[in-house]
Short mmCIF file of C-alpha atoms in Angstrom, two decimals:
data_model
loop_
_atom_site.label_atom_id
_atom_site.label_comp_id
_atom_site.label_asym_id
_atom_site.label_seq_id
_atom_site.Cartn_x
_atom_site.Cartn_y
_atom_site.Cartn_z
CA MET U 1 119.04 99.80 -76.26
CA TRP U 2 117.86 98.78 -72.80
CA ILE U 3 115.60 96.04 -71.45
CA ASP U 4 113.57 96.59 -68.29
CA VAL U 5 113.33 93.09 -66.82
CA HIS U 6 110.91 93.98 -64.03
CA THR U 7 108.10 96.54 -64.22
CA HIS U 8 104.47 96.66 -63.13
CA LEU U 9 102.66 98.11 -66.13
CA GLU U 10 99.22 97.40 -64.67
CA MET U 11 100.05 99.79 -61.81
CA LEU U 12 101.03 102.74 -64.00
CA GLU U 13 98.61 105.62 -64.52
CA GLU U 14 99.51 106.04 -68.20
CA ASN U 15 98.11 103.67 -70.80
CA THR U 16 100.43 101.07 -72.25
CA GLU U 17 100.78 102.84 -75.59
CA GLN U 18 102.04 106.00 -73.90
CA VAL U 19 104.42 104.03 -71.67
CA LEU U 20 105.87 102.25 -74.69
CA ALA U 21 106.23 105.47 -76.68
CA GLU U 22 108.16 107.09 -73.84
CA ALA U 23 110.25 103.96 -73.41
CA ARG U 24 111.20 103.81 -77.08
CA GLU U 25 112.20 107.46 -76.99
CA ALA U 26 114.50 106.60 -74.08
CA LYS U 27 115.95 103.61 -76.00
CA VAL U 28 114.12 101.04 -73.87
CA HIS U 29 113.02 98.46 -76.41
CA ASN U 30 111.75 95.54 -74.33
CA LEU U 31 109.94 95.13 -70.99
CA ILE U 32 108.80 92.38 -68.66
CA THR U 33 105.61 93.16 -66.78
CA ILE U 34 105.11 91.27 -63.54
CA GLY U 35 102.03 89.60 -62.08
CA CYS U 36 102.05 89.60 -58.26
CA HIS U 37 98.44 88.98 -57.21
CA PRO U 38 95.91 86.56 -58.72
CA ASN U 39 93.46 89.43 -59.23
CA ASP U 40 95.95 91.08 -61.61
CA PHE U 41 96.86 88.04 -63.73
CA GLU U 42 94.35 88.65 -66.52
CA LYS U 43 95.32 92.30 -66.92
CA VAL U 44 99.05 91.49 -66.90
CA CYS U 45 98.58 88.75 -69.47
CA GLY U 46 96.38 90.97 -71.63
CA ILE U 47 99.05 93.68 -71.76
CA ALA U 48 101.76 91.20 -72.70
CA GLU U 49 99.68 89.24 -75.22
CA LYS U 50 98.70 92.43 -77.06
CA ASN U 51 102.26 93.78 -77.19
CA TYR U 52 104.45 90.65 -77.41
CA PRO U 53 107.39 90.38 -78.05
CA VAL U 54 108.08 94.00 -77.00
CA ILE U 55 106.42 93.15 -73.69
CA ALA U 56 106.63 89.76 -72.02
CA ALA U 57 105.18 88.71 -68.66
CA THR U 58 105.77 86.64 -65.57
CA LEU U 59 103.13 85.45 -63.13
CA GLY U 60 103.56 84.62 -59.47
CA VAL U 61 102.19 85.37 -56.03
CA HIS U 62 104.19 88.01 -54.17
CA PRO U 63 105.18 87.16 -50.58
CA HIS U 64 102.80 89.88 -49.35
CA GLU U 65 99.96 87.94 -50.98
CA ALA U 66 101.17 84.43 -50.11
CA LYS U 67 98.00 83.74 -48.14
CA PHE U 68 96.09 83.92 -51.43
CA TYR U 69 98.09 81.15 -53.12
CA THR U 70 95.81 78.16 -53.73
CA PRO U 71 95.77 75.09 -55.99
CA GLU U 72 93.34 77.02 -58.20
CA VAL U 73 95.82 79.89 -58.58
CA GLU U 74 98.55 77.41 -59.44
CA THR U 75 96.30 75.91 -62.09
CA ILE U 76 95.78 79.35 -63.63
CA ILE U 77 99.54 79.93 -63.83
CA LYS U 78 100.02 76.52 -65.42
CA SER U 79 97.31 77.26 -67.99
CA LYS U 80 99.11 80.47 -69.03
CA ALA U 81 102.54 78.88 -69.16
CA THR U 82 102.13 77.62 -72.72
CA ALA U 83 101.59 81.15 -74.06
CA PRO U 84 104.66 82.61 -75.78
CA PHE U 85 104.46 85.82 -73.73
CA LEU U 86 104.64 84.01 -70.36
CA ILE U 87 108.41 83.67 -69.85
CA GLY U 88 108.89 83.22 -66.11
CA ILE U 89 107.44 82.77 -62.63
CA GLY U 90 107.49 85.81 -60.39
CA GLU U 91 107.44 87.89 -58.42
CA ILE U 92 107.89 85.31 -55.69
CA GLY U 93 109.98 85.13 -52.53
CA LEU U 94 110.03 86.27 -48.92
CA ASP U 95 109.36 89.58 -47.16
CA PHE U 96 109.69 89.53 -43.39
CA PHE U 97 109.84 93.33 -43.18
CA TYR U 98 106.10 93.81 -43.57
CA ASN U 99 104.85 90.26 -42.91
CA HIS U 100 101.58 90.90 -44.73
CA SER U 101 101.39 87.10 -44.89
CA ASP U 102 102.55 84.78 -42.13
CA PRO U 103 106.29 83.95 -42.51
CA GLN U 104 105.70 80.21 -42.53
CA ILE U 105 103.02 80.56 -45.20
CA GLN U 106 105.47 82.69 -47.19
CA LYS U 107 108.15 80.00 -46.98
CA ASP U 108 105.73 77.25 -47.98
CA VAL U 109 104.39 79.24 -50.94
CA PHE U 110 107.88 80.27 -52.02
CA HIS U 111 108.92 76.62 -52.19
CA LYS U 112 105.74 75.63 -54.02
CA GLN U 113 106.31 78.29 -56.66
CA MET U 114 109.96 77.36 -57.07
CA SER U 115 108.76 73.79 -57.63
CA LEU U 116 106.17 75.03 -60.11
CA ALA U 117 108.83 76.95 -62.06
CA HIS U 118 111.00 73.84 -62.14
CA SER U 119 108.15 71.72 -63.45
CA LEU U 120 107.38 74.29 -66.16
CA ASN U 121 111.06 74.83 -67.04
CA LEU U 122 110.73 78.58 -66.47
CA PRO U 123 113.08 80.96 -64.63
CA VAL U 124 112.04 82.84 -61.50
CA GLU U 125 112.13 86.48 -60.35
CA ILE U 126 112.75 86.58 -56.60
CA HIS U 127 111.93 89.23 -54.00
CA SER U 128 113.83 89.07 -50.71
CA ARG U 129 113.57 91.56 -47.86
CA ASP U 130 114.72 90.95 -44.29
CA ALA U 131 114.70 87.22 -45.09
CA GLU U 132 118.18 86.50 -46.39
CA ASP U 133 118.94 83.28 -44.51
CA ASP U 134 115.65 81.68 -45.52
CA THR U 135 116.03 82.92 -49.09
CA ILE U 136 119.51 81.43 -49.29
CA ALA U 137 118.30 78.13 -47.84
CA GLU U 138 115.63 77.91 -50.56
CA LEU U 139 118.05 78.88 -53.33
CA LYS U 140 120.52 76.16 -52.35
CA GLN U 141 117.87 73.50 -52.93
CA TRP U 142 117.66 74.44 -56.61
CA LYS U 143 121.29 74.69 -57.64
CA GLY U 144 121.63 73.23 -61.11
CA LYS U 145 117.87 72.69 -61.36
CA LEU U 146 116.42 76.14 -61.79
CA ASN U 147 117.50 79.50 -63.18
CA GLY U 148 116.42 82.93 -62.03
CA MET U 149 117.26 86.41 -60.85
CA MET U 150 117.24 88.36 -57.63
CA HIS U 151 114.90 91.22 -58.43
CA CYS U 152 115.64 94.78 -57.27
CA PHE U 153 118.71 93.60 -55.43
CA SER U 154 119.55 95.66 -52.34
CA GLY U 155 120.81 92.93 -50.04
CA THR U 156 124.14 91.97 -48.57
CA ALA U 157 127.26 90.58 -50.19
CA LYS U 158 126.33 87.24 -48.61
CA LEU U 159 123.02 87.10 -50.48
CA ALA U 160 124.60 88.24 -53.74
CA GLN U 161 127.24 85.52 -53.52
CA ALA U 162 124.67 82.86 -52.63
CA ALA U 163 122.62 83.81 -55.69
CA LEU U 164 125.69 83.74 -57.92
CA ASP U 165 126.74 80.38 -56.46
CA VAL U 166 123.50 78.77 -57.64
CA GLY U 167 123.82 80.35 -61.08
CA PHE U 168 121.32 83.18 -60.64
CA TYR U 169 121.51 86.71 -62.02
CA ILE U 170 121.40 89.95 -60.03
CA SER U 171 118.95 92.60 -61.24
CA LEU U 172 119.69 96.19 -60.25
CA SER U 173 117.15 98.97 -59.84
CA GLY U 174 117.25 102.70 -59.19
CA VAL U 175 118.29 101.95 -55.62
CA ILE U 176 121.93 101.86 -56.77
CA THR U 177 121.68 105.57 -57.64
CA PHE U 178 120.55 106.61 -54.15
CA LYS U 179 122.95 108.65 -52.04
CA ASN U 180 122.80 106.20 -49.13
CA ALA U 181 123.52 103.13 -51.31
CA GLU U 182 127.32 103.22 -51.21
CA ASN U 183 127.52 99.73 -49.69
CA LEU U 184 125.32 98.39 -52.48
CA ARG U 185 127.50 100.04 -55.12
CA GLU U 186 130.53 98.34 -53.59
CA ILE U 187 128.76 94.98 -53.93
CA VAL U 188 127.92 95.75 -57.57
CA LYS U 189 131.65 96.11 -58.25
CA THR U 190 132.10 92.43 -57.30
CA ILE U 191 129.27 91.02 -59.44
CA PRO U 192 130.46 89.67 -62.81
CA LEU U 193 129.18 91.67 -65.76
CA ASP U 194 127.72 88.56 -67.34
CA ARG U 195 125.43 88.05 -64.33
CA LEU U 196 123.85 91.51 -64.19
CA LEU U 197 120.42 92.73 -65.32
CA VAL U 198 118.67 96.10 -65.05
CA GLU U 199 115.10 97.00 -64.06
CA THR U 200 112.89 99.82 -62.85
CA ASP U 201 110.38 98.06 -60.57
CA ALA U 202 108.09 100.84 -61.82
CA PRO U 203 106.11 102.59 -60.46
CA PHE U 204 108.41 102.29 -57.43
CA LEU U 205 111.98 103.43 -56.70
CA ALA U 206 112.56 106.06 -59.36
CA PRO U 207 116.31 106.58 -59.85
CA ILE U 208 118.19 109.79 -59.39
CA PRO U 209 117.59 112.28 -61.06
CA MET U 210 113.90 111.24 -61.14
CA ARG U 211 113.44 110.80 -57.38
CA GLY U 212 110.05 112.00 -56.21
CA LYS U 213 108.36 110.99 -59.46
CA LYS U 214 106.52 107.77 -60.16
CA ASN U 215 108.96 105.45 -61.82
CA LYS U 216 108.42 104.24 -65.39
CA PRO U 217 110.32 102.00 -67.84
CA ALA U 218 111.68 105.06 -69.66
CA PHE U 219 113.82 105.76 -66.59
CA VAL U 220 115.78 102.49 -66.68
CA GLY U 221 118.62 104.15 -68.58
CA HIS U 222 119.52 106.20 -65.52
CA THR U 223 120.20 103.00 -63.61
CA ALA U 224 122.11 101.56 -66.56
CA HIS U 225 124.31 104.65 -66.69
CA LYS U 226 125.14 104.19 -63.00
CA ILE U 227 126.05 100.53 -63.62
CA ALA U 228 128.37 101.59 -66.43
CA GLU U 229 129.97 104.13 -64.13
CA ILE U 230 130.44 101.59 -61.33
CA LYS U 231 131.81 98.91 -63.67
CA GLN U 232 133.88 101.47 -65.61
CA ILE U 233 132.69 100.35 -69.03
CA GLY U 234 131.05 102.00 -72.01
CA LEU U 235 127.29 102.16 -72.46
CA GLU U 236 127.34 100.18 -75.71
CA GLU U 237 129.28 97.33 -74.10
CA LEU U 238 126.91 97.33 -71.16
CA SER U 239 123.83 97.38 -73.37
CA GLN U 240 125.05 94.41 -75.41
CA GLN U 241 125.97 92.43 -72.30
CA LEU U 242 122.66 93.10 -70.55
CA ARG U 243 120.78 91.98 -73.66
CA THR U 244 122.87 88.79 -73.84
CA ASN U 245 122.23 88.11 -70.16
CA THR U 246 118.49 88.67 -70.55
CA LYS U 247 118.25 86.29 -73.49
CA LYS U 248 120.17 83.62 -71.58
CA LEU U 249 117.91 83.89 -68.55
CA PHE U 250 114.70 84.03 -70.59
CA PRO U 251 115.36 81.79 -73.61
CA LYS U 252 111.65 81.54 -74.34
CA TRP U 253 111.46 85.29 -75.08
CA ASP U 254 111.87 85.89 -78.81
CA ILE U 255 113.81 89.16 -78.78
#
């Protein structure tokens, strides 16, 4: 039994019922769908509310969309935070690769959303690309105050250790199956088993052997199998540990 801790169901072409049927067939029993843009919040929440507790949700403003973060958007997130299906804040963070929003605006909005998560006692799902030093600087401010995970981790050993040092989890995607990801697989060997999570980031980054297809939650098992291979453990042990880790990070989620 697998849990996909980061997927974008509102972006998938299939309807939710079909996605869930395929997921169940692939032994994926729970999903977290992620809100990244204020325009998507209602759809994300509607999917989760209808299908909770199989599907839970997080809401946040992605670094690409940081310029759209306003007090009104923050109020919307706060208003949803009391719902049982809303279990975290994300996807938030920094992305200096594309810079769709100004880097300083990204840093300001990242800090505001970390503060929001702290005030709501909710964990965070963090995106970091080409922004490791600034990500680490923000993380260090919240050690012992806030829990969370590095989503779709593909960074350096330095970033992984910084996240672990503040008590965060590392979520692995299909990237670890890619042929050119040997350095990342070496980092995975060093991450404690009790700090790992697994995700698809669907519809992006389909794992081998599904490369070239649009990713979907049903594919998360391929990434899990690669984790088991890297960590040299059985699938049942890995499944149980990932479920334990997920429940610790998201205690509000009744699974």
